[in-house]
mmCIF file of C-alpha atoms and ligand atoms in Angstrom:
data_model
loop_
_atom_site.group_PDB
_atom_site.id
_atom_site.type_symbol
_atom_site.label_atom_id
_atom_site.label_comp_id
_atom_site.label_asym_id
_atom_site.label_seq_id
_atom_site.Cartn_x
_atom_site.Cartn_y
_atom_site.Cartn_z
ATOM 1 C CA MET K 14 -13.116 -3.502 -44.593
ATOM 2 C CA THR K 15 -10.257 -3.444 -42.154
ATOM 3 C CA ASP K 16 -9.846 -5.426 -38.783
ATOM 4 C CA ARG K 17 -8.878 -2.041 -37.172
ATOM 5 C CA SER K 18 -11.781 -0.324 -35.809
ATOM 6 C CA LEU K 19 -12.087 3.551 -34.033
ATOM 7 C CA LEU K 20 -14.366 5.491 -32.300
ATOM 8 C CA VAL K 21 -13.619 9.005 -32.829
ATOM 9 C CA LEU K 22 -15.136 11.696 -30.266
ATOM 10 C CA PRO K 23 -14.105 15.390 -30.746
ATOM 11 C CA GLY K 24 -16.030 16.509 -28.157
ATOM 12 C CA ASP K 25 -16.195 20.216 -27.258
ATOM 13 C CA GLY K 26 -13.895 23.329 -27.855
ATOM 14 C CA ILE K 27 -10.595 22.829 -29.495
ATOM 15 C CA GLY K 28 -11.884 19.183 -29.323
ATOM 16 C CA PRO K 29 -13.157 19.240 -33.077
ATOM 17 C CA GLU K 30 -10.282 21.336 -34.392
ATOM 18 C CA VAL K 31 -7.487 18.839 -32.974
ATOM 19 C CA MET K 32 -9.563 16.040 -34.277
ATOM 20 C CA ALA K 33 -9.632 17.053 -37.623
ATOM 21 C CA GLU K 34 -6.119 17.106 -37.806
ATOM 22 C CA VAL K 35 -5.773 13.494 -36.560
ATOM 23 C CA ARG K 36 -8.422 12.892 -39.359
ATOM 24 C CA LYS K 37 -6.019 14.005 -42.142
ATOM 25 C CA ILE K 38 -3.246 11.952 -40.299
ATOM 26 C CA ILE K 39 -5.587 8.557 -40.498
ATOM 27 C CA ASP K 40 -6.382 9.458 -44.132
ATOM 28 C CA TRP K 41 -2.445 9.495 -44.920
ATOM 29 C CA TYR K 42 -2.058 6.031 -43.312
ATOM 30 C CA GLY K 43 -4.784 4.717 -45.704
ATOM 31 C CA THR K 44 -3.586 6.300 -48.720
ATOM 32 C CA ALA K 45 0.471 6.445 -48.489
ATOM 33 C CA ARG K 46 0.528 3.118 -46.071
ATOM 34 C CA GLY K 47 -2.517 1.066 -46.830
ATOM 35 C CA ILE K 48 -3.216 1.124 -43.117
ATOM 36 C CA THR K 49 -6.813 1.613 -42.891
ATOM 37 C CA PHE K 50 -9.142 2.443 -40.085
ATOM 38 C CA ASP K 51 -12.766 1.522 -39.663
ATOM 39 C CA VAL K 52 -13.545 5.135 -38.149
ATOM 40 C CA THR K 53 -16.815 5.858 -36.842
ATOM 41 C CA GLU K 54 -17.541 9.472 -35.184
ATOM 42 C CA ASP K 55 -19.804 10.280 -32.350
ATOM 43 C CA LEU K 56 -20.868 13.151 -29.569
ATOM 44 C CA VAL K 57 -19.402 13.362 -26.299
ATOM 45 C CA GLY K 58 -19.614 16.168 -23.401
ATOM 46 C CA GLY K 59 -21.704 19.377 -23.755
ATOM 47 C CA CYS K 60 -22.265 18.403 -27.671
ATOM 48 C CA ALA K 61 -23.935 15.347 -26.571
ATOM 49 C CA TYR K 62 -25.884 16.791 -23.846
ATOM 50 C CA ASP K 63 -27.314 19.607 -26.309
ATOM 51 C CA ALA K 64 -28.285 17.121 -28.927
ATOM 52 C CA HIS K 65 -29.473 13.979 -26.655
ATOM 53 C CA GLY K 66 -29.770 15.532 -22.810
ATOM 54 C CA THR K 67 -26.644 13.416 -21.765
ATOM 55 C CA PRO K 68 -22.837 13.771 -22.347
ATOM 56 C CA LEU K 69 -22.669 10.325 -23.415
ATOM 57 C CA THR K 70 -25.851 8.363 -24.945
ATOM 58 C CA ASP K 71 -26.065 4.357 -23.866
ATOM 59 C CA ALA K 72 -25.449 4.120 -27.675
ATOM 60 C CA THR K 73 -22.096 5.785 -27.984
ATOM 61 C CA MET K 74 -21.225 3.897 -24.721
ATOM 62 C CA ALA K 75 -21.886 0.330 -26.442
ATOM 63 C CA LYS K 76 -19.947 1.449 -29.560
ATOM 64 C CA ALA K 77 -16.858 2.384 -27.418
ATOM 65 C CA GLN K 78 -17.324 -1.286 -25.797
ATOM 66 C CA GLU K 79 -16.921 -2.731 -29.208
ATOM 67 C CA VAL K 80 -14.441 -0.790 -30.704
ATOM 68 C CA ASP K 81 -10.584 -1.665 -30.931
ATOM 69 C CA ALA K 82 -9.952 1.934 -29.831
ATOM 70 C CA VAL K 83 -11.518 5.407 -28.678
ATOM 71 C CA LEU K 84 -9.681 8.530 -29.532
ATOM 72 C CA LEU K 85 -11.286 11.267 -27.612
ATOM 73 C CA GLY K 86 -10.390 15.243 -28.185
ATOM 74 C CA ALA K 87 -11.828 17.249 -25.023
ATOM 75 C CA VAL K 88 -15.025 18.132 -23.214
ATOM 76 C CA GLY K 89 -16.474 20.662 -21.313
ATOM 77 C CA GLY K 90 -16.844 24.904 -21.455
ATOM 78 C CA PRO K 91 -18.382 27.735 -19.737
ATOM 79 C CA LYS K 92 -21.529 27.230 -21.398
ATOM 80 C CA TYR K 93 -22.007 23.866 -19.181
ATOM 81 C CA ASP K 94 -20.568 24.917 -15.867
ATOM 82 C CA LYS K 95 -24.044 25.469 -14.502
ATOM 83 C CA LEU K 96 -25.463 22.210 -15.409
ATOM 84 C CA ASP K 97 -26.307 19.648 -12.683
ATOM 85 C CA PHE K 98 -23.232 17.643 -11.713
ATOM 86 C CA SER K 99 -25.002 14.254 -13.328
ATOM 87 C CA VAL K 100 -24.917 15.825 -16.692
ATOM 88 C CA LYS K 101 -21.710 17.471 -16.666
ATOM 89 C CA PRO K 102 -19.704 16.888 -19.791
ATOM 90 C CA GLU K 103 -16.831 15.759 -17.801
ATOM 91 C CA ARG K 104 -19.591 12.705 -16.777
ATOM 92 C CA GLY K 105 -19.577 11.347 -20.402
ATOM 93 C CA LEU K 106 -15.707 10.929 -19.704
ATOM 94 C CA LEU K 107 -15.490 9.529 -16.643
ATOM 95 C CA ARG K 108 -18.501 7.048 -17.512
ATOM 96 C CA LEU K 109 -16.424 5.694 -20.432
ATOM 97 C CA ARG K 110 -13.295 5.371 -18.512
ATOM 98 C CA LYS K 111 -15.007 3.647 -15.729
ATOM 99 C CA GLU K 112 -17.143 1.041 -17.943
ATOM 100 C CA MET K 113 -14.447 0.430 -20.093
ATOM 101 C CA ASP K 114 -12.564 -0.620 -16.642
ATOM 102 C CA LEU K 115 -9.533 1.418 -17.938
ATOM 103 C CA PHE K 116 -7.392 0.623 -14.939
ATOM 104 C CA ALA K 117 -3.988 1.683 -16.577
ATOM 105 C CA ASN K 118 -3.170 5.435 -17.389
ATOM 106 C CA LEU K 119 0.006 6.173 -19.107
ATOM 107 C CA ARG K 120 1.364 9.113 -19.281
ATOM 108 C CA PRO K 121 4.660 9.719 -21.368
ATOM 109 C CA ALA K 122 6.985 12.671 -20.548
ATOM 110 C CA GLN K 123 8.986 13.174 -23.567
ATOM 111 C CA CYS K 124 11.019 16.225 -24.510
ATOM 112 C CA PHE K 125 11.586 17.153 -28.067
ATOM 113 C CA ASP K 126 15.114 18.346 -28.399
ATOM 114 C CA ALA K 127 13.560 21.622 -30.458
ATOM 115 C CA LEU K 128 11.288 22.373 -27.165
ATOM 116 C CA ALA K 129 14.060 21.832 -24.552
ATOM 117 C CA ASP K 130 14.128 25.704 -23.932
ATOM 118 C CA PHE K 131 10.728 25.564 -22.660
ATOM 119 C CA SER K 132 11.176 23.857 -19.507
ATOM 120 C CA SER K 133 11.394 25.398 -16.331
ATOM 121 C CA LEU K 134 14.301 23.008 -15.631
ATOM 122 C CA LYS K 135 18.173 23.414 -17.550
ATOM 123 C CA LYS K 136 18.405 22.007 -21.006
ATOM 124 C CA ASP K 137 20.579 19.294 -20.261
ATOM 125 C CA VAL K 138 18.337 17.841 -17.685
ATOM 126 C CA VAL K 139 15.492 17.526 -19.884
ATOM 127 C CA ALA K 140 16.993 17.309 -23.407
ATOM 128 C CA GLY K 141 16.290 13.971 -24.799
ATOM 129 C CA LEU K 142 13.962 12.902 -21.694
ATOM 130 C CA ASP K 143 11.637 10.122 -22.622
ATOM 131 C CA ILE K 144 9.895 8.589 -19.831
ATOM 132 C CA MET K 145 6.325 6.699 -19.089
ATOM 133 C CA ILE K 146 4.404 7.077 -15.821
ATOM 134 C CA VAL K 147 1.866 4.547 -15.368
ATOM 135 C CA ARG K 148 -1.025 5.582 -13.053
ATOM 136 C CA GLU K 149 -3.269 3.195 -11.442
ATOM 137 C CA LEU K 150 -6.527 4.996 -12.328
ATOM 138 C CA THR K 151 -9.636 2.999 -10.943
ATOM 139 C CA SER K 152 -9.188 2.569 -7.252
ATOM 140 C CA GLY K 153 -6.985 3.798 -4.662
ATOM 141 C CA VAL K 154 -8.265 6.991 -2.340
ATOM 142 C CA TYR K 155 -9.989 8.484 -4.686
ATOM 143 C CA PHE K 156 -12.716 5.761 -4.693
ATOM 144 C CA GLY K 157 -12.171 4.051 -1.521
ATOM 145 C CA GLU K 158 -15.293 3.435 1.057
ATOM 146 C CA PRO K 159 -15.692 5.051 4.067
ATOM 147 C CA ARG K 160 -15.510 8.475 2.607
ATOM 148 C CA GLY K 161 -17.639 11.622 3.370
ATOM 149 C CA ILE K 162 -17.773 14.570 5.891
ATOM 150 C CA ILE K 163 -19.216 13.622 9.269
ATOM 151 C CA GLU K 164 -19.821 14.964 12.432
ATOM 152 C CA GLU K 165 -17.768 14.098 15.415
ATOM 153 C CA GLY K 166 -18.156 15.480 18.769
ATOM 154 C CA ASN K 167 -18.488 19.275 17.945
ATOM 155 C CA GLU K 168 -16.563 19.404 14.754
ATOM 156 C CA ARG K 169 -16.837 17.815 11.243
ATOM 157 C CA VAL K 170 -14.132 15.346 9.960
ATOM 158 C CA GLY K 171 -13.306 14.529 6.432
ATOM 159 C CA ILE K 172 -12.963 11.175 5.341
ATOM 160 C CA ASN K 173 -10.805 9.294 1.984
ATOM 161 C CA THR K 174 -9.681 5.583 2.169
ATOM 162 C CA GLN K 175 -6.637 4.531 0.797
ATOM 163 C CA ARG K 176 -8.149 0.940 -0.324
ATOM 164 C CA TYR K 177 -6.240 -1.398 -2.746
ATOM 165 C CA THR K 178 -6.878 -5.203 -3.410
ATOM 166 C CA GLU K 179 -3.906 -7.223 -4.282
ATOM 167 C CA SER K 180 -5.664 -7.903 -7.851
ATOM 168 C CA GLU K 181 -5.984 -4.453 -8.652
ATOM 169 C CA ILE K 182 -2.493 -4.056 -7.671
ATOM 170 C CA ASP K 183 -1.350 -6.963 -9.796
ATOM 171 C CA ARG K 184 -3.310 -6.045 -12.871
ATOM 172 C CA VAL K 185 -1.659 -2.664 -13.302
ATOM 173 C CA ALA K 186 1.975 -3.708 -12.165
ATOM 174 C CA ARG K 187 1.579 -6.533 -15.100
ATOM 175 C CA SER K 188 0.848 -3.565 -17.436
ATOM 176 C CA ALA K 189 3.685 -1.470 -16.300
ATOM 177 C CA PHE K 190 6.170 -4.663 -17.052
ATOM 178 C CA GLU K 191 5.002 -5.197 -20.260
ATOM 179 C CA LEU K 192 5.577 -1.777 -21.471
ATOM 180 C CA ALA K 193 9.046 -1.888 -19.893
ATOM 181 C CA MET K 194 9.378 -5.280 -22.000
ATOM 182 C CA LYS K 195 8.648 -2.957 -24.994
ATOM 183 C CA ARG K 196 11.010 -0.312 -23.896
ATOM 184 C CA ASN K 197 13.892 -0.057 -21.956
ATOM 185 C CA LYS K 198 13.404 -2.974 -19.414
ATOM 186 C CA LYS K 199 13.594 -0.661 -16.471
ATOM 187 C CA LEU K 200 10.506 0.036 -13.941
ATOM 188 C CA CYS K 201 10.591 2.211 -10.626
ATOM 189 C CA SER K 202 7.539 1.447 -8.680
ATOM 190 C CA MET K 203 6.387 4.185 -6.052
ATOM 191 C CA GLU K 204 4.309 4.107 -2.854
ATOM 192 C CA LYS K 205 4.864 5.266 0.590
ATOM 193 C CA ALA K 206 5.434 1.732 2.256
ATOM 194 C CA ASN K 207 7.199 3.653 5.166
ATOM 195 C CA VAL K 208 3.776 5.093 6.563
ATOM 196 C CA MET K 209 0.844 3.276 4.842
ATOM 197 C CA GLU K 210 0.041 -0.323 4.876
ATOM 198 C CA SER K 211 -1.495 -0.012 1.364
ATOM 199 C CA GLY K 212 2.117 0.709 0.439
ATOM 200 C CA VAL K 213 3.868 -2.241 1.949
ATOM 201 C CA LEU K 214 1.196 -4.336 0.174
ATOM 202 C CA TRP K 215 1.381 -2.338 -3.131
ATOM 203 C CA ARG K 216 5.555 -3.505 -2.888
ATOM 204 C CA GLU K 217 5.039 -6.952 -1.927
ATOM 205 C CA VAL K 218 2.383 -7.551 -5.030
ATOM 206 C CA VAL K 219 4.889 -5.835 -7.162
ATOM 207 C CA THR K 220 7.798 -7.570 -6.408
ATOM 208 C CA GLU K 221 6.031 -11.003 -6.609
ATOM 209 C CA VAL K 222 4.818 -9.922 -10.386
ATOM 210 C CA GLY K 223 8.305 -9.093 -11.067
ATOM 211 C CA LYS K 224 9.193 -12.630 -11.025
ATOM 212 C CA ASP K 225 7.207 -13.175 -14.306
ATOM 213 C CA TYR K 226 9.484 -10.481 -15.795
ATOM 214 C CA PRO K 227 13.199 -11.143 -14.867
ATOM 215 C CA GLU K 228 14.520 -9.274 -17.585
ATOM 216 C CA VAL K 229 13.179 -6.088 -16.157
ATOM 217 C CA GLU K 230 15.115 -4.102 -13.935
ATOM 218 C CA LEU K 231 12.820 -3.390 -10.906
ATOM 219 C CA SER K 232 13.533 -0.779 -8.184
ATOM 220 C CA HIS K 233 11.296 0.885 -5.861
ATOM 221 C CA MET K 234 11.190 4.436 -4.130
ATOM 222 C CA TYR K 235 9.024 6.187 -1.903
ATOM 223 C CA ALA K 236 6.743 8.510 -3.975
ATOM 224 C CA ASP K 237 8.006 11.721 -2.258
ATOM 225 C CA ALA K 238 11.769 11.028 -3.207
ATOM 226 C CA GLY K 239 10.283 9.923 -6.578
ATOM 227 C CA ALA K 240 9.234 13.290 -6.725
ATOM 228 C CA MET K 241 12.592 15.155 -5.810
ATOM 229 C CA GLN K 242 14.367 12.400 -8.128
ATOM 230 C CA LEU K 243 11.690 13.474 -11.240
ATOM 231 C CA THR K 244 12.722 16.999 -11.146
ATOM 232 C CA ARG K 245 16.335 16.536 -10.094
ATOM 233 C CA TRP K 246 17.627 14.108 -12.641
ATOM 234 C CA PRO K 247 14.288 12.689 -14.409
ATOM 235 C CA LYS K 248 16.287 10.648 -17.043
ATOM 236 C CA GLN K 249 17.261 7.893 -14.325
ATOM 237 C CA PHE K 250 13.624 6.791 -14.818
ATOM 238 C CA ASP K 251 12.543 4.847 -17.905
ATOM 239 C CA VAL K 252 8.663 3.691 -16.462
ATOM 240 C CA ILE K 253 7.337 4.359 -13.686
ATOM 241 C CA VAL K 254 4.488 2.793 -11.729
ATOM 242 C CA THR K 255 2.103 4.055 -9.132
ATOM 243 C CA ASP K 256 -1.156 4.305 -7.600
ATOM 244 C CA ASN K 257 -4.108 6.650 -8.336
ATOM 245 C CA LEU K 258 -3.090 9.691 -5.996
ATOM 246 C CA PHE K 259 0.635 9.815 -6.405
ATOM 247 C CA GLY K 260 0.216 9.248 -10.317
ATOM 248 C CA ASP K 261 -2.151 12.088 -10.509
ATOM 249 C CA LEU K 262 0.611 14.430 -8.955
ATOM 250 C CA LEU K 263 3.678 12.524 -10.357
ATOM 251 C CA SER K 264 2.469 12.740 -13.745
ATOM 252 C CA ASP K 265 1.615 16.194 -14.016
ATOM 253 C CA LEU K 266 4.861 17.129 -12.528
ATOM 254 C CA ALA K 267 6.663 14.820 -14.965
ATOM 255 C CA ALA K 268 4.607 16.097 -17.718
ATOM 256 C CA MET K 269 5.373 19.598 -17.295
ATOM 257 C CA LEU K 270 9.195 19.216 -17.356
ATOM 258 C CA THR K 271 8.417 19.126 -20.907
ATOM 259 C CA GLY K 272 6.614 22.193 -21.582
ATOM 260 C CA SER K 273 3.308 23.128 -23.130
ATOM 261 C CA LEU K 274 0.128 21.417 -22.358
ATOM 262 C CA GLY K 275 -0.437 21.647 -26.500
ATOM 263 C CA MET K 276 2.348 18.415 -26.761
ATOM 264 C CA LEU K 277 1.368 15.924 -24.109
ATOM 265 C CA PRO K 278 -0.578 12.909 -25.063
ATOM 266 C CA SER K 279 -2.460 9.924 -22.981
ATOM 267 C CA ALA K 280 -3.704 6.606 -23.057
ATOM 268 C CA SER K 281 -5.572 4.453 -20.572
ATOM 269 C CA LEU K 282 -5.686 0.879 -20.921
ATOM 270 C CA GLY K 283 -7.956 -1.586 -19.710
ATOM 271 C CA ALA K 284 -7.949 -5.596 -19.765
ATOM 272 C CA PRO K 285 -7.448 -7.431 -23.409
ATOM 273 C CA MET K 286 -10.593 -8.429 -25.221
ATOM 274 C CA ALA K 287 -11.352 -11.376 -27.434
ATOM 275 C CA ASN K 288 -8.949 -10.164 -30.155
ATOM 276 C CA GLY K 289 -6.219 -9.467 -27.790
ATOM 277 C CA ARG K 290 -6.188 -5.748 -27.989
ATOM 278 C CA PRO K 291 -6.579 -4.147 -24.448
ATOM 279 C CA LYS K 292 -9.668 -1.700 -24.423
ATOM 280 C CA ALA K 293 -8.173 1.380 -24.869
ATOM 281 C CA LEU K 294 -9.108 5.222 -24.667
ATOM 282 C CA TYR K 295 -6.490 7.591 -26.021
ATOM 283 C CA GLU K 296 -6.708 11.620 -25.523
ATOM 284 C CA PRO K 297 -4.728 14.958 -25.007
ATOM 285 C CA VAL K 298 -3.967 15.927 -21.549
ATOM 286 C CA HIS K 299 -5.451 19.285 -22.298
ATOM 287 C CA GLY K 300 -8.948 20.490 -21.971
ATOM 288 C CA SER K 301 -11.187 22.039 -24.304
ATOM 289 C CA ALA K 302 -9.442 25.315 -23.826
ATOM 290 C CA PRO K 303 -12.865 27.599 -24.545
ATOM 291 C CA ASP K 304 -10.077 30.929 -24.650
ATOM 292 C CA ILE K 305 -9.022 29.951 -27.969
ATOM 293 C CA ALA K 306 -11.668 27.469 -29.541
ATOM 294 C CA GLY K 307 -12.753 28.474 -32.793
ATOM 295 C CA GLN K 308 -9.921 30.709 -33.523
ATOM 296 C CA GLY K 309 -7.740 27.981 -35.234
ATOM 297 C CA LYS K 310 -4.679 28.730 -32.552
ATOM 298 C CA ALA K 311 -4.959 25.511 -30.859
ATOM 299 C CA ASN K 312 -2.082 23.163 -30.944
ATOM 300 C CA PRO K 313 -3.014 19.919 -32.483
ATOM 301 C CA ILE K 314 0.018 17.802 -31.722
ATOM 302 C CA ALA K 315 -1.219 16.563 -28.300
ATOM 303 C CA CYS K 316 -3.957 15.016 -30.104
ATOM 304 C CA ILE K 317 -1.757 13.498 -33.092
ATOM 305 C CA LEU K 318 0.666 11.815 -30.617
ATOM 306 C CA SER K 319 -2.311 10.253 -28.721
ATOM 307 C CA PHE K 320 -3.028 8.723 -32.185
ATOM 308 C CA ALA K 321 0.917 7.678 -32.105
ATOM 309 C CA MET K 322 0.026 5.959 -28.690
ATOM 310 C CA ALA K 323 -2.905 4.259 -30.249
ATOM 311 C CA LEU K 324 -0.969 2.749 -33.270
ATOM 312 C CA ARG K 325 1.590 1.430 -30.785
ATOM 313 C CA TYR K 326 -0.512 -0.101 -27.913
ATOM 314 C CA SER K 327 -3.574 -1.005 -29.695
ATOM 315 C CA PHE K 328 -2.404 -1.938 -33.349
ATOM 316 C CA ASP K 329 1.092 -3.347 -32.844
ATOM 317 C CA LEU K 330 1.889 -0.824 -35.056
ATOM 318 C CA GLY K 331 5.406 0.351 -33.161
ATOM 319 C CA ASP K 332 7.214 1.226 -36.541
ATOM 320 C CA GLU K 333 4.448 3.476 -37.626
ATOM 321 C CA ALA K 334 3.876 4.882 -34.185
ATOM 322 C CA ASP K 335 7.976 5.758 -34.575
ATOM 323 C CA ARG K 336 6.943 7.186 -37.725
ATOM 324 C CA LEU K 337 4.863 9.511 -36.550
ATOM 325 C CA GLU K 338 6.835 10.847 -33.398
ATOM 326 C CA LYS K 339 9.643 11.304 -35.730
ATOM 327 C CA ALA K 340 7.457 13.536 -38.007
ATOM 328 C CA VAL K 341 6.421 15.651 -35.251
ATOM 329 C CA GLU K 342 10.109 16.196 -34.348
ATOM 330 C CA LYS K 343 11.095 17.077 -37.695
ATOM 331 C CA VAL K 344 8.172 19.471 -37.804
ATOM 332 C CA LEU K 345 9.641 21.188 -34.598
ATOM 333 C CA ALA K 346 13.110 20.901 -35.695
ATOM 334 C CA ASP K 347 12.006 22.815 -38.643
ATOM 335 C CA GLY K 348 11.163 25.846 -36.387
ATOM 336 C CA LYS K 349 7.479 25.277 -37.053
ATOM 337 C CA ARG K 350 5.063 26.370 -33.849
ATOM 338 C CA THR K 351 1.954 26.985 -33.153
ATOM 339 C CA ALA K 352 1.402 30.088 -30.666
ATOM 340 C CA ASP K 353 1.464 27.994 -27.577
ATOM 341 C CA LEU K 354 5.040 27.087 -28.483
ATOM 342 C CA LEU K 355 6.311 30.598 -29.562
ATOM 343 C CA GLY K 356 9.055 32.032 -27.520
ATOM 344 C CA GLU K 357 11.283 33.595 -30.056
ATOM 345 C CA GLU K 358 10.183 36.541 -31.679
ATOM 346 C CA GLY K 359 9.628 37.200 -35.457
ATOM 347 C CA VAL K 360 8.343 33.810 -35.382
ATOM 348 C CA THR K 361 4.728 33.659 -37.152
ATOM 349 C CA PRO K 362 2.732 30.875 -35.468
ATOM 350 C CA LEU K 363 1.244 28.369 -37.856
ATOM 351 C CA SER K 364 -2.683 27.910 -37.344
ATOM 352 C CA THR K 365 -3.715 24.359 -36.085
ATOM 353 C CA ALA K 366 -4.462 23.316 -39.890
ATOM 354 C CA GLU K 367 -1.085 24.411 -40.969
ATOM 355 C CA MET K 368 0.307 22.327 -38.073
ATOM 356 C CA GLY K 369 -1.532 19.342 -38.856
ATOM 357 C CA ASP K 370 -0.612 19.735 -42.665
ATOM 358 C CA ALA K 371 3.259 20.225 -42.095
ATOM 359 C CA VAL K 372 2.888 16.890 -39.959
ATOM 360 C CA VAL K 373 1.398 15.446 -42.908
ATOM 361 C CA GLU K 374 4.176 16.477 -45.187
ATOM 362 C CA ALA K 375 7.104 15.392 -43.234
ATOM 363 C CA LEU K 376 5.117 12.243 -42.941
ATOM 364 C CA GLN K 377 5.494 11.970 -46.890
ATOM 365 C CA ALA K 378 8.963 13.342 -46.996
ATOM 366 C CA GLY K 379 9.695 10.812 -44.694
ATOM 367 C CA LEU K 380 8.658 7.856 -46.802
HETATM 368 P P1 NAD X 416 -7.460 23.543 -20.653
HETATM 369 O O1 NAD X 416 -6.356 22.527 -20.882
HETATM 370 O O2 NAD X 416 -8.506 23.344 -21.598
HETATM 371 O O3 NAD X 416 -6.403 24.797 -21.095
HETATM 372 C C1 NAD X 416 -5.346 25.459 -20.099
HETATM 373 C C2 NAD X 416 -4.646 26.696 -20.835
HETATM 374 O O4 NAD X 416 -3.992 25.812 -22.039
HETATM 375 C C3 NAD X 416 -5.824 27.714 -21.811
HETATM 376 O O5 NAD X 416 -4.788 28.823 -21.632
HETATM 377 C C4 NAD X 416 -5.622 27.076 -23.233
HETATM 378 O O6 NAD X 416 -5.815 27.836 -24.181
HETATM 379 C C5 NAD X 416 -3.998 26.377 -23.134
HETATM 380 N N1 NAD X 416 -4.366 25.086 -23.896
HETATM 381 C C6 NAD X 416 -4.972 23.704 -23.783
HETATM 382 N N2 NAD X 416 -4.692 23.011 -24.787
HETATM 383 C C7 NAD X 416 -4.106 23.527 -25.713
HETATM 384 C C8 NAD X 416 -3.873 23.379 -26.961
HETATM 385 N N3 NAD X 416 -3.928 22.186 -27.446
HETATM 386 N N4 NAD X 416 -3.291 24.164 -27.750
HETATM 387 C C9 NAD X 416 -2.872 25.273 -27.411
HETATM 388 N N5 NAD X 416 -3.194 25.655 -26.108
HETATM 389 C C10 NAD X 416 -3.719 25.183 -25.530
HETATM 390 O O7 NAD X 416 -7.827 23.520 -19.037
HETATM 391 P P2 NAD X 416 -9.188 24.643 -18.792
HETATM 392 O O8 NAD X 416 -8.714 26.114 -19.215
HETATM 393 O O9 NAD X 416 -8.814 24.243 -16.755
HETATM 394 O O10 NAD X 416 -10.354 23.874 -18.640
HETATM 395 C C11 NAD X 416 -11.087 24.278 -19.586
HETATM 396 C C12 NAD X 416 -12.512 23.422 -19.824
HETATM 397 O O11 NAD X 416 -11.701 21.922 -20.146
HETATM 398 C C13 NAD X 416 -13.108 23.099 -18.806
HETATM 399 O O12 NAD X 416 -14.466 23.112 -19.079
HETATM 400 C C14 NAD X 416 -12.575 21.606 -18.099
HETATM 401 O O13 NAD X 416 -13.638 21.419 -17.397
HETATM 402 C C15 NAD X 416 -12.321 21.254 -19.157
HETATM 403 N N6 NAD X 416 -11.089 19.789 -18.989
HETATM 404 C C16 NAD X 416 -11.538 18.673 -20.090
HETATM 405 C C17 NAD X 416 -10.571 18.071 -19.796
HETATM 406 C C18 NAD X 416 -10.636 16.690 -20.748
HETATM 407 O O14 NAD X 416 -11.561 16.938 -21.584
HETATM 408 N N7 NAD X 416 -9.846 15.647 -20.563
HETATM 409 C C19 NAD X 416 -9.315 18.283 -19.167
HETATM 410 C C20 NAD X 416 -9.275 19.387 -18.557
HETATM 411 C C21 NAD X 416 -10.090 19.991 -18.509
#
């Protein structure tokens, strides 16, 4: 037995294909490094609906609450588009995020040198880029009340409310400061304190939390200026913390600086559990890619890098996460590419399984 438990939820479309490659890496850690995981696999999304009539059963939800980390592939697909909103595959994912209270969404934007040409920005602007955006995930304008579309006079009015409590800002700020302590001790907080009261409070609370982290260099920026700076010279940032709405936009913007959707991992973290590990869900940013599902074309790297994040943030195995990220870097530096990363002519793409094997080989070679 091991004290590291993982719930693996491959999901739909390319989810099971990319997750199979992560399973190879989990197995490698067991045999080559003696680092073992207690892995349970279950259903989420459309496949859970097919089997049980719900995108996430109560039993799976309960398991997710018990384990150290949940690793998810992707959910959804055209087959489920006409289902009632309450049982759509995405509801399974939303339920996990909500009931686990995953308030801090970590979205790295990292540019592997071998892929710098993929960016729409100049190579020297993105080469070596390694930043982390922490987005508040469970509050703000996507959840605030009142909301809705109401009649006012002779027209309709659409209403959403940006609302943040001090404790909601405090906890996500603390996550970001902790992260900054593990990285380069530099944190930039983004809001719109110039035009929004919630932004004024955000800035005050983040500044207050900062007093507990005197080693971290804290700066503040208006989110619109932040968007400009991210495209002008992204390497000026290390960790960025921002609210749900701005984080939604800025994390997508930052991610695309680095190229393909098949490369982007994410983590969503909640409060610490009794054993000190945070509630955690790791998943690639991409969806179920129905256009290539079942063809062995999917790039498994986003899911593999999501597992690297689990090693670092759930299991305190930062050196092993570095090892895995270096193996991915080596594979890319050797010119190995899945179809989504092909630019040069004359390069034959690797299949999903071949890419997974290449990463395992690089891990082995790096010992
Ligand atoms: P998508 O991310 O699935 O695909 C967008 C494009 O990127 C497609 O051309 C796809 O082939 C490509 N792509 C994505 N991941 C790739 C990978 N690993 N390797 C190579 N190419 C990859 O987004 P979409 O097409 O808008 O959505 C498809 C389905 O996925 C929908 O049902 C949507 O609701 C769902 N979705 C799920 C999640 C999730 O599970 N977190 C996120 C986004 C979309």
